[in-house]
Amino acid sequence: MSLSTLRVRFAETDQMGVAHHSSYVVWLELARVDWLRERGLSYKQMEADGISLAVSELNVQYRSSVSFDDEVSIESQLTEARSRRFCFSYCIRQGDRIVALATTVHTPVDGSGRAIRLPVQWFEKLQAAARLQTR
Amino acid sequence: MSLSTLRVRFAETDQMGVAHHSSYVVWLELARVDWLRERGLSYKQMEADGISLAVSELNVQYRSSVSFDDEVSIESQLTEARSRRFCFSYCIRQGDRIVALATTVHTPVDGSGRAIRLPVQWFEKLQAAARLQTR
Amino acid sequence: MSLSTLRVRFAETDQMGVAHHSSYVVWLELARVDWLRERGLSYKQMEADGISLAVSELNVQYRSSVSFDDEVSIESQLTEARSRRFCFSYCIRQGDRIVALATTVHTPVDGSGRAIRLPVQWFEKLQAAARLQTR
Amino acid sequence: MSLSTLRVRFAETDQMGVAHHSSYVVWLELARVDWLRERGLSYKQMEADGISLAVSELNVQYRSSVSFDDEVSIESQLTEARSRRFCFSYCIRQGDRIVALATTVHTPVDGSGRAIRLPVQWFEKLQAAARLQTR
């Protein structure tokens, strides 16, 4: 489990006066990158190595809204790690209140966007990170 | 069924060289608004009446990527219309190629964000529109 | 001169109930790409050739606001075309009302972001386009 | 002077592989809000009081680019404070390197977007904050 925090930006609000639902999708990405970083894995380096974890599925359940300047926390965890498929789950909170629950599924792709098996050096690091997480 | 078209903006791409997955979420919204407009229903007017169709669930299956300047089409349809719950489904295409499939669930809320029963004048219009669609 | 039109997206609004000022910056980019396209120049192709017109200066004067679903038009024109410097100016309107005036300055850069002289084949096309414009 | 820091989000990059120039505009806003907060002024509260500091002018000079996951700092300061006009200036840096210089001009507006004189209780707080800054 990893915990990210952020503050809702004014630009992320819409005319309903709350954070637009597409902003949450950006926050999930930020939480994934933090999850990797906290385990010594740099998504920037992965991209530099020509590998991306393309999003193949996205599910979000919006429970309540958040407003400009609110502090939001995101719990994220890796729930599946295979060489061709990675899954993350997330819980977005404001204080104790659950704002949204989400899951994403990822496919490793190469620089030209073709689905690949995650190269072994990255795969082993991710699996080790996943094991650490569950202990 | 309603058909929206758009061209991928440069700002919507990311460093993978394709449209960022959060952009699709914005496109779905645009398609919903078009769906309503084509049936004589103005989402702008609905908001002016103090009613929003807040997104309570979002599901996207990403099948393939699209690039800057690509023309994308989005088929959208209302699949459920109750006074407290509306569902839309979408198919995003580039030419014949399916780019993504998506569904959204919506809850009518008032100006302060509280879930409401959709006022009858709007509900009847939406149901009439839904009937027209299925004929 | 080139004319682009667009409709303000819901996601582009903020809690002031109007299009967020950063959205205009995205619209200017879209107008530049249209300007090029109307003259037979594909910015997508330029990027595929490893050349980008990086923004080095941006000036926007916001005169009035625009709301969700408003139709907006953008007049754009190339005002300077040198091998290392390109300038565009823009007028954003809603109907007859001027919404914003803007200028951008661009530097040609290569794939690694280094400033370059625009390759001659592209430079000649741009200059020819600029001449056409002023006739 | 106030100092904000942020990390470039993946969603903020474009296909040139660097942060899109419109992202900087969002960062400036975030820096303004921080400037106010550090002086005990809540922009959220100002908005709740029905007052916004609408952007009337924006100038950005882009000096160099920043990449995904880079840490960026933004120095911001209030440079002019009149009842109908506020100016901020900014310096965006990555480490010691200047990434961009920017200025914004703001007009106080009421909830319906009409230009107003900033109410005296807010104006005095802002002027006191501006004085503190220059000491």
Coordinates of C-alpha atoms in Angstrom, one line a residue:
Chain A
M1 CA 0.0 0.0 0.0
S2 CA 1.2 3.5 -0.8
L3 CA -0.3 6.8 0.2
S4 CA -0.3 9.9 -2.0
T5 CA -1.7 13.3 -1.1
L6 CA -2.6 16.3 -3.2
R7 CA -4.6 19.4 -3.0
V8 CA -7.4 20.0 -5.5
R9 CA -6.3 22.6 -8.1
F10 CA -8.6 25.4 -9.1
A11 CA -8.2 24.4 -12.8
E12 CA -9.5 20.9 -11.8
T13 CA -12.9 22.2 -10.7
D14 CA -15.8 22.6 -13.1
Q15 CA -18.9 24.7 -13.0
M16 CA -20.6 22.3 -10.6
G17 CA -18.1 23.8 -8.1
V18 CA -16.3 20.5 -7.5
A19 CA -13.4 18.6 -9.0
H20 CA -14.2 17.3 -12.5
H21 CA -14.5 13.6 -12.7
S22 CA -11.7 13.4 -15.2
S23 CA -9.3 14.9 -12.7
Y24 CA -9.5 11.7 -10.6
V25 CA -8.1 9.7 -13.5
V26 CA -5.0 12.0 -13.4
W27 CA -4.7 11.5 -9.7
L28 CA -4.8 7.7 -10.0
E29 CA -1.8 7.9 -12.4
L30 CA 0.1 10.1 -9.9
A31 CA -0.7 7.5 -7.2
R32 CA 0.7 4.7 -9.3
V33 CA 3.9 6.6 -10.0
D34 CA 4.2 7.2 -6.2
W35 CA 3.6 3.5 -5.5
L36 CA 6.5 2.6 -7.8
R37 CA 8.8 5.3 -6.5
E38 CA 8.3 4.2 -2.8
R39 CA 9.5 0.8 -3.8
G40 CA 12.6 2.1 -5.6
L41 CA 11.1 1.8 -9.1
S42 CA 11.1 4.9 -11.3
Y43 CA 8.4 5.0 -13.9
K44 CA 10.4 7.7 -15.6
Q45 CA 13.3 5.2 -16.0
M46 CA 10.9 2.6 -17.3
E47 CA 9.7 5.0 -20.0
A48 CA 13.4 5.9 -20.7
D49 CA 13.9 2.1 -21.2
G50 CA 11.2 2.3 -23.9
I51 CA 8.5 0.5 -21.8
S52 CA 5.1 2.0 -20.8
L53 CA 2.3 0.5 -18.6
A54 CA -0.5 1.5 -20.9
V55 CA -4.0 1.6 -19.3
S56 CA -6.2 -1.0 -20.8
E57 CA -9.1 -0.8 -18.3
L58 CA -10.3 1.9 -15.9
N59 CA -13.1 1.7 -13.4
V60 CA -14.1 4.5 -11.0
Q61 CA -16.9 4.6 -8.5
Y62 CA -17.5 8.2 -7.5
R63 CA -18.9 8.3 -3.9
S64 CA -18.7 11.9 -3.0
S65 CA -17.3 15.1 -4.4
V66 CA -14.2 17.2 -3.5
S67 CA -13.8 20.9 -3.8
F68 CA -11.1 23.4 -4.7
D69 CA -8.2 23.4 -2.2
D70 CA -9.4 20.2 -0.4
E71 CA -6.6 17.9 0.6
V72 CA -7.2 14.4 -0.9
S73 CA -5.3 11.2 -0.1
I74 CA -5.0 8.2 -2.4
E75 CA -4.2 4.7 -1.2
S76 CA -2.9 2.6 -4.0
Q77 CA -1.8 -1.0 -4.2
L78 CA -0.7 -3.5 -6.9
T79 CA -3.3 -6.3 -6.9
E80 CA -1.9 -8.4 -9.8
A81 CA 1.5 -8.6 -11.4
R82 CA 1.9 -10.8 -14.5
S83 CA 4.3 -10.2 -17.3
R84 CA 1.5 -9.0 -19.6
R85 CA -1.0 -7.6 -17.1
F86 CA -0.8 -5.4 -14.0
C87 CA -3.7 -4.3 -11.9
F88 CA -3.9 -1.5 -9.3
S89 CA -6.7 -0.6 -6.9
Y90 CA -7.2 2.8 -5.3
C91 CA -9.1 4.5 -2.6
I92 CA -9.4 8.2 -2.7
R93 CA -10.3 9.9 0.6
Q94 CA -10.8 13.3 2.0
G95 CA -10.1 12.9 5.7
D96 CA -12.2 9.8 6.7
R97 CA -14.7 10.2 3.9
I98 CA -14.3 7.9 0.9
V99 CA -14.4 10.0 -2.3
A100 CA -13.9 7.3 -4.9
L101 CA -12.8 3.7 -5.4
A102 CA -11.0 2.7 -8.5
T103 CA -9.1 0.0 -10.3
T104 CA -6.9 0.1 -13.4
V105 CA -5.5 -2.7 -15.6
H106 CA -2.3 -2.1 -17.4
T107 CA -0.5 -3.7 -20.4
P108 CA 3.2 -3.3 -20.9
V109 CA 3.9 -1.8 -24.3
D110 CA 7.0 -0.9 -26.2
G111 CA 7.9 2.5 -27.7
S112 CA 5.7 1.9 -30.7
G113 CA 2.7 0.9 -28.5
R114 CA 2.9 -2.8 -29.2
A115 CA 1.9 -5.1 -26.2
I116 CA 5.0 -6.8 -24.8
R117 CA 5.9 -9.2 -22.0
L118 CA 7.5 -6.9 -19.4
P119 CA 11.3 -7.4 -19.6
V120 CA 12.5 -9.7 -16.9
Q121 CA 14.6 -7.1 -14.9
W122 CA 11.6 -4.9 -14.5
F123 CA 9.2 -7.8 -13.9
E124 CA 11.3 -9.2 -11.1
K125 CA 11.5 -5.7 -9.4
L126 CA 7.7 -5.3 -9.7
Q127 CA 7.1 -8.8 -8.3
A128 CA 9.5 -8.2 -5.4
A129 CA 7.7 -4.9 -4.7
A130 CA 4.4 -6.7 -4.8
R131 CA 5.6 -9.3 -2.3
L132 CA 6.9 -6.6 0.0
Q133 CA 3.6 -4.9 -0.1
T134 CA 1.6 -7.9 1.0
R135 CA 3.9 -8.8 3.9
Chain B
M1 CA -27.7 6.5 -30.9
S2 CA -25.8 9.7 -31.5
L3 CA -22.5 10.3 -33.3
S4 CA -19.9 12.8 -32.2
T5 CA -16.7 13.5 -34.0
L6 CA -13.6 15.3 -32.8
R7 CA -9.9 15.6 -33.7
V8 CA -7.3 14.7 -31.1
R9 CA -5.7 17.9 -29.8
F10 CA -1.9 18.2 -29.3
A11 CA -2.5 19.1 -25.7
E12 CA -4.3 15.8 -25.3
T13 CA -1.3 13.7 -26.2
D14 CA 1.3 12.5 -23.6
Q15 CA 4.9 11.5 -23.9
M16 CA 3.9 8.0 -25.1
G17 CA 3.0 9.9 -28.3
V18 CA -0.8 9.1 -28.1
A19 CA -3.9 10.6 -26.6
H20 CA -3.7 10.4 -22.8
H21 CA -6.3 8.0 -21.3
S22 CA -7.9 10.8 -19.3
S23 CA -8.8 12.6 -22.5
Y24 CA -11.2 9.9 -23.4
V25 CA -13.2 10.7 -20.3
V26 CA -13.6 14.3 -21.5
W27 CA -14.7 13.0 -24.9
L28 CA -17.4 10.8 -23.4
E29 CA -18.8 13.9 -21.7
L30 CA -18.8 15.8 -24.9
A31 CA -20.6 12.8 -26.6
R32 CA -23.3 12.8 -23.8
V33 CA -23.9 16.5 -24.3
D34 CA -24.3 15.9 -28.1
W35 CA -26.7 13.0 -27.5
L36 CA -28.9 15.3 -25.4
R37 CA -28.6 18.2 -27.9
E38 CA -29.6 16.1 -30.9
R39 CA -32.8 15.2 -29.0
G40 CA -33.6 18.9 -28.2
L41 CA -32.3 18.7 -24.7
S42 CA -29.8 21.3 -23.6
Y43 CA -27.4 20.2 -20.8
K44 CA -26.6 23.9 -20.4
Q45 CA -30.2 24.5 -19.7
M46 CA -30.4 21.6 -17.2
E47 CA -27.4 23.1 -15.3
A48 CA -29.1 26.6 -15.5
D49 CA -32.1 24.9 -13.8
G50 CA -29.8 23.8 -11.0
I51 CA -29.6 20.1 -12.0
S52 CA -26.5 18.2 -12.9
L53 CA -26.1 14.6 -14.0
A54 CA -23.1 13.8 -11.7
V55 CA -21.0 10.8 -12.8
S56 CA -21.3 8.1 -10.2
E57 CA -19.5 5.3 -12.2
L58 CA -17.1 5.2 -15.1
N59 CA -15.8 2.2 -17.0
V60 CA -13.5 2.4 -20.0
Q61 CA -11.9 -0.4 -21.9
Y62 CA -9.0 0.9 -24.0
R63 CA -8.5 -1.2 -27.1
S64 CA -6.1 0.8 -29.2
S65 CA -4.5 4.2 -29.1
V66 CA -5.1 7.4 -31.1
S67 CA -2.6 10.0 -32.1
F68 CA -2.5 13.8 -32.4
D69 CA -4.8 15.1 -35.2
D70 CA -6.6 11.8 -35.7
E71 CA -10.3 12.0 -36.3
V72 CA -12.2 10.1 -33.7
S73 CA -15.9 9.3 -33.7
I74 CA -18.0 8.5 -30.6
E75 CA -21.3 6.6 -30.7
S76 CA -23.3 7.2 -27.6
Q77 CA -26.6 5.9 -26.3
L78 CA -28.7 6.2 -23.3
T79 CA -29.2 2.6 -21.9
E80 CA -31.1 3.3 -18.7
A81 CA -33.3 6.2 -17.6
R82 CA -34.8 6.2 -14.2
S83 CA -35.5 9.2 -12.1
R84 CA -32.4 8.7 -9.9
R85 CA -30.1 6.8 -12.3
F86 CA -29.1 7.3 -15.9
C87 CA -26.7 5.1 -17.9
F88 CA -24.9 5.8 -21.1
S89 CA -22.7 3.5 -23.3
Y90 CA -20.2 4.6 -25.8
C91 CA -18.0 3.3 -28.6
I92 CA -15.0 5.4 -29.6
R93 CA -13.7 4.6 -33.1
Q94 CA -11.1 5.8 -35.5
G95 CA -12.4 4.9 -38.9
D96 CA -13.5 1.2 -38.5
R97 CA -11.1 0.5 -35.7
I98 CA -12.6 0.4 -32.2
V99 CA -10.5 2.6 -29.9
A100 CA -12.4 2.2 -26.7
L101 CA -15.7 1.0 -25.2
A102 CA -17.1 2.8 -22.2
T103 CA -20.1 3.1 -19.9
T104 CA -21.1 5.8 -17.4
V105 CA -23.7 5.9 -14.7
H106 CA -25.2 9.2 -13.6
T107 CA -27.1 10.5 -10.6
P108 CA -29.1 13.7 -10.8
V109 CA -27.9 16.2 -8.2
D110 CA -29.1 19.6 -7.2
G111 CA -27.0 22.8 -7.1
S112 CA -25.5 21.8 -3.7
G113 CA -24.6 18.3 -4.9
R114 CA -27.3 16.4 -3.2
A115 CA -28.8 13.4 -5.0
I116 CA -32.3 14.2 -6.2
R117 CA -35.1 12.6 -8.2
L118 CA -34.9 14.2 -11.7
P119 CA -37.7 16.8 -11.9
V120 CA -40.6 15.5 -13.9
Q121 CA -40.4 17.9 -16.8
W122 CA -36.8 16.8 -17.5
F123 CA -37.4 13.2 -16.8
E124 CA -40.3 13.0 -19.3
K125 CA -38.1 14.6 -22.0
L126 CA -35.3 12.2 -21.3
Q127 CA -37.6 9.2 -21.4
A128 CA -39.2 10.4 -24.6
A129 CA -35.7 10.8 -26.1
A130 CA -34.8 7.3 -24.9
R131 CA -37.9 5.9 -26.6
L132 CA -37.1 7.7 -29.8
Q133 CA -33.7 6.3 -29.7
T134 CA -34.8 2.7 -29.5
R135 CA -37.3 2.8 -32.3
Chain C
M1 CA -6.1 34.4 -41.8
S2 CA -7.6 31.2 -40.7
L3 CA -10.8 30.6 -38.8
S4 CA -11.3 27.8 -36.3
T5 CA -14.5 27.1 -34.3
L6 CA -15.1 25.1 -31.3
R7 CA -17.6 24.6 -28.5
V8 CA -16.6 25.0 -24.9
R9 CA -16.4 21.7 -23.2
F10 CA -17.9 21.1 -19.7
A11 CA -14.5 19.9 -18.5
E12 CA -13.0 23.2 -19.6
T13 CA -15.2 25.2 -17.2
D14 CA -14.1 26.0 -13.6
Q15 CA -16.1 26.8 -10.5
M16 CA -16.4 30.4 -11.6
G17 CA -18.9 28.9 -14.1
V18 CA -16.8 29.9 -17.2
A19 CA -14.1 28.5 -19.3
H20 CA -10.8 28.3 -17.3
H21 CA -8.2 30.7 -18.6
S22 CA -5.8 27.8 -19.4
S23 CA -8.3 26.3 -21.8
Y24 CA -7.7 29.3 -24.1
V25 CA -4.1 28.3 -24.5
V26 CA -5.1 24.9 -25.8
W27 CA -7.5 26.6 -28.2
L28 CA -4.7 28.8 -29.6
E29 CA -2.7 25.6 -30.4
L30 CA -5.7 24.1 -32.1
A31 CA -6.0 27.3 -34.2
R32 CA -2.4 27.2 -35.2
V33 CA -2.7 23.6 -36.4
D34 CA -5.8 24.6 -38.4
W35 CA -3.9 27.5 -39.9
L36 CA -1.2 25.2 -41.1
R37 CA -3.7 22.5 -42.3
E38 CA -5.6 25.1 -44.4
R39 CA -2.4 25.9 -46.2
G40 CA -1.6 22.3 -46.9
L41 CA 0.9 22.0 -44.0
S42 CA 0.5 19.2 -41.6
Y43 CA 1.8 19.8 -38.1
K44 CA 1.5 16.1 -37.5
Q45 CA 3.9 15.5 -40.4
M46 CA 6.3 18.2 -39.1
E47 CA 6.4 16.3 -35.8
A48 CA 6.9 13.0 -37.6
D49 CA 9.9 14.7 -39.3
G50 CA 11.3 15.4 -35.9
I51 CA 10.6 19.1 -35.8
S52 CA 8.4 20.9 -33.3
L53 CA 7.4 24.6 -33.1
A54 CA 8.0 25.0 -29.3
V55 CA 6.2 27.9 -27.7
S56 CA 8.8 30.4 -26.4
E57 CA 6.4 33.2 -25.6
L58 CA 2.7 33.5 -24.8
N59 CA 0.6 36.6 -24.3
V60 CA -3.1 36.6 -23.7
Q61 CA -5.4 39.5 -23.0
Y62 CA -8.7 38.2 -21.6
R63 CA -11.5 40.5 -22.5
S64 CA -14.6 38.6 -21.5
S65 CA -15.6 35.1 -20.5
V66 CA -17.2 32.2 -22.3
S67 CA -19.4 29.6 -20.8
F68 CA -20.0 25.9 -21.3
D69 CA -21.5 25.0 -24.7
D70 CA -20.8 28.4 -26.2
E71 CA -19.5 28.5 -29.7
V72 CA -16.2 30.2 -30.0
S73 CA -14.3 31.2 -33.1
I74 CA -10.6 31.9 -33.4
E75 CA -9.0 33.9 -36.1
S76 CA -5.3 33.2 -36.4
Q77 CA -2.6 34.5 -38.6
L78 CA 1.2 34.1 -39.0
T79 CA 2.7 37.5 -38.3
E80 CA 6.4 36.6 -38.6
A81 CA 8.3 33.7 -40.3
R82 CA 12.0 33.5 -39.9
S83 CA 14.0 30.3 -39.9
R84 CA 14.4 30.4 -36.1
R85 CA 11.3 32.4 -35.0
F86 CA 7.6 32.2 -35.9
C87 CA 4.9 34.5 -34.5
F88 CA 1.2 34.0 -34.6
S89 CA -1.6 36.3 -33.5
Y90 CA -5.1 35.4 -32.6
C91 CA -8.5 36.8 -31.9
I92 CA -11.0 34.7 -30.0
R93 CA -14.6 35.7 -30.4
Q94 CA -18.1 34.6 -29.4
G95 CA -20.4 36.0 -32.1
D96 CA -19.3 39.6 -32.5
R97 CA -17.9 39.9 -29.0
I98 CA -14.1 39.7 -28.5
V99 CA -13.3 37.2 -25.9
A100 CA -9.5 37.4 -26.0
L101 CA -6.5 38.6 -28.0
A102 CA -3.3 36.6 -28.0
T103 CA 0.1 36.2 -29.5
T104 CA 2.6 33.3 -29.4
V105 CA 6.2 33.1 -30.4
H106 CA 7.7 29.8 -31.6
T107 CA 11.2 28.4 -31.9
P108 CA 11.8 25.4 -34.1
V109 CA 13.3 22.5 -32.1
D110 CA 14.5 19.1 -33.0
G111 CA 13.4 15.8 -31.3
S112 CA 15.7 16.4 -28.4
G113 CA 14.4 19.9 -27.8
R114 CA 17.4 21.8 -29.1
A115 CA 16.6 25.0 -31.0
I116 CA 17.3 24.6 -34.7
R117 CA 16.9 26.5 -38.0
L118 CA 13.7 25.3 -39.6
P119 CA 14.8 22.9 -42.4
V120 CA 14.5 24.6 -45.8
Q121 CA 11.7 22.5 -47.2
W122 CA 9.5 23.3 -44.3
F123 CA 10.6 27.0 -44.2
E124 CA 9.8 27.5 -47.8
K125 CA 6.3 26.1 -47.4
L126 CA 5.7 28.3 -44.4
Q127 CA 6.9 31.4 -46.1
A128 CA 4.8 30.6 -49.2
A129 CA 1.8 30.1 -46.9
A130 CA 2.6 33.5 -45.1
R131 CA 2.7 35.2 -48.5
L132 CA -0.6 33.7 -49.6
Q133 CA -2.1 34.9 -46.4
T134 CA -1.2 38.6 -46.9
R135 CA -2.4 38.8 -50.5
Chain D
M1 CA 7.9 36.1 -2.2
S2 CA 6.4 32.6 -1.9
L3 CA 7.8 29.3 -3.0
S4 CA 5.6 26.5 -4.4
T5 CA 6.9 23.1 -5.5
L6 CA 5.4 20.4 -7.6
R7 CA 6.3 17.4 -9.6
V8 CA 5.4 17.2 -13.3
R9 CA 2.5 14.8 -13.8
F10 CA 2.6 12.3 -16.6
A11 CA -0.7 13.7 -17.9
E12 CA 0.9 17.1 -18.2
T13 CA 3.4 15.9 -20.8
D14 CA 2.8 15.9 -24.5
Q15 CA 4.2 14.0 -27.4
M16 CA 7.3 16.3 -27.5
G17 CA 8.1 14.4 -24.3
V18 CA 8.0 17.5 -22.0
A19 CA 5.4 19.3 -20.0
H20 CA 2.9 21.0 -22.3
H21 CA 3.0 24.8 -22.2
S22 CA -0.6 25.1 -21.0
S23 CA 0.4 23.2 -17.8
Y24 CA 2.6 26.1 -16.7
V25 CA -0.6 28.3 -16.6
V26 CA -2.2 25.9 -14.2
W27 CA 1.0 25.9 -12.1
L28 CA 1.0 29.7 -11.9
E29 CA -2.5 29.6 -10.5
L30 CA -1.4 27.1 -7.9
A31 CA 1.5 29.4 -6.9
R32 CA -0.9 32.3 -6.5
V33 CA -3.1 30.3 -4.2
D34 CA -0.1 29.3 -2.2
W35 CA 1.1 32.9 -2.0
L36 CA -2.3 33.9 -0.5
R37 CA -2.4 30.9 1.9
E38 CA 1.1 31.6 3.3
R39 CA -0.2 35.1 4.2
G40 CA -3.3 33.8 5.9
L41 CA -5.5 34.5 2.9
S42 CA -7.7 31.7 1.6
Y43 CA -8.7 32.0 -2.0
K44 CA -11.3 29.3 -1.3
Q45 CA -12.8 31.7 1.2
M46 CA -12.6 34.6 -1.2
E47 CA -14.6 32.6 -3.8
A48 CA -17.1 31.6 -1.0
D49 CA -17.5 35.3 -0.4
G50 CA -18.5 35.6 -4.1
I51 CA -15.3 37.2 -5.2
S52 CA -12.9 35.9 -7.9
L53 CA -9.6 37.3 -9.1
A54 CA -10.2 36.8 -12.8
V55 CA -7.1 36.6 -15.0
S56 CA -7.2 39.6 -17.4
E57 CA -3.6 39.3 -18.8
L58 CA -1.1 36.4 -19.0
N59 CA 2.5 36.6 -20.2
V60 CA 4.8 33.6 -20.2
Q61 CA 8.4 33.4 -21.4
Y62 CA 9.3 29.8 -21.8
R63 CA 13.1 29.4 -21.4
S64 CA 13.6 25.6 -21.1
S65 CA 11.5 22.5 -20.9
V66 CA 10.7 20.2 -18.0
S67 CA 10.0 16.5 -18.1
F68 CA 7.7 14.0 -16.4
D69 CA 8.5 13.6 -12.7
D70 CA 10.8 16.6 -12.6
E71 CA 10.5 18.7 -9.5
V72 CA 9.7 22.2 -10.3
S73 CA 9.7 25.3 -8.0
I74 CA 7.7 28.5 -8.5
E75 CA 8.6 31.7 -6.9
S76 CA 5.7 34.1 -6.9
Q77 CA 5.1 37.6 -5.7
L78 CA 2.4 40.2 -5.7
T79 CA 3.8 43.2 -7.7
E80 CA 0.7 45.5 -7.7
A81 CA -2.3 45.7 -5.4
R82 CA -5.1 48.2 -6.3
S83 CA -8.7 47.7 -5.6
R84 CA -9.4 46.9 -9.3
R85 CA -6.1 45.4 -10.4
F86 CA -3.7 42.9 -9.0
C87 CA -0.4 41.8 -10.6
F88 CA 1.7 38.8 -9.8
S89 CA 5.1 37.8 -11.2
Y90 CA 6.6 34.3 -11.2
C91 CA 9.8 32.4 -11.8
I92 CA 9.6 28.7 -12.5
R93 CA 12.8 26.8 -11.9
Q94 CA 14.1 23.3 -12.0
G95 CA 17.0 23.3 -9.6
D96 CA 19.0 26.4 -10.5
R97 CA 17.8 26.4 -14.1
I98 CA 15.1 29.0 -15.0
V99 CA 12.3 27.2 -16.8
A100 CA 9.9 30.2 -17.4
L101 CA 9.2 33.7 -16.3
A102 CA 5.6 34.9 -16.1
T103 CA 3.3 37.7 -15.1
T104 CA -0.5 37.7 -14.6
V105 CA -2.9 40.6 -14.1
H106 CA -6.1 40.1 -12.3
T107 CA -9.4 41.9 -12.0
P108 CA -11.7 41.3 -9.0
V109 CA -15.1 40.1 -10.2
D110 CA -18.3 39.2 -8.5
G111 CA -20.2 36.0 -8.8
S112 CA -21.8 37.0 -12.1
G113 CA -18.4 37.9 -13.5
R114 CA -18.8 41.7 -13.3
A115 CA -15.6 43.7 -12.5
I116 CA -15.8 45.1 -9.0
R117 CA -13.7 47.0 -6.6
L118 CA -12.3 44.5 -4.2
P119 CA -14.3 44.7 -0.9
V120 CA -12.4 46.7 1.7
Q121 CA -11.9 43.8 4.2
W122 CA -10.2 41.7 1.5
F123 CA -8.3 44.7 0.0
E124 CA -6.8 45.6 3.4
K125 CA -5.6 42.0 4.0
L126 CA -4.0 41.9 0.5
Q127 CA -2.3 45.2 1.0
A128 CA -1.0 44.2 4.4
A129 CA 0.3 40.9 2.8
A130 CA 1.9 42.9 0.1
R131 CA 3.7 45.1 2.6
L132 CA 4.9 42.1 4.6
Q133 CA 6.3 40.7 1.4
T134 CA 8.4 43.7 0.6
R135 CA 9.9 44.1 4.1

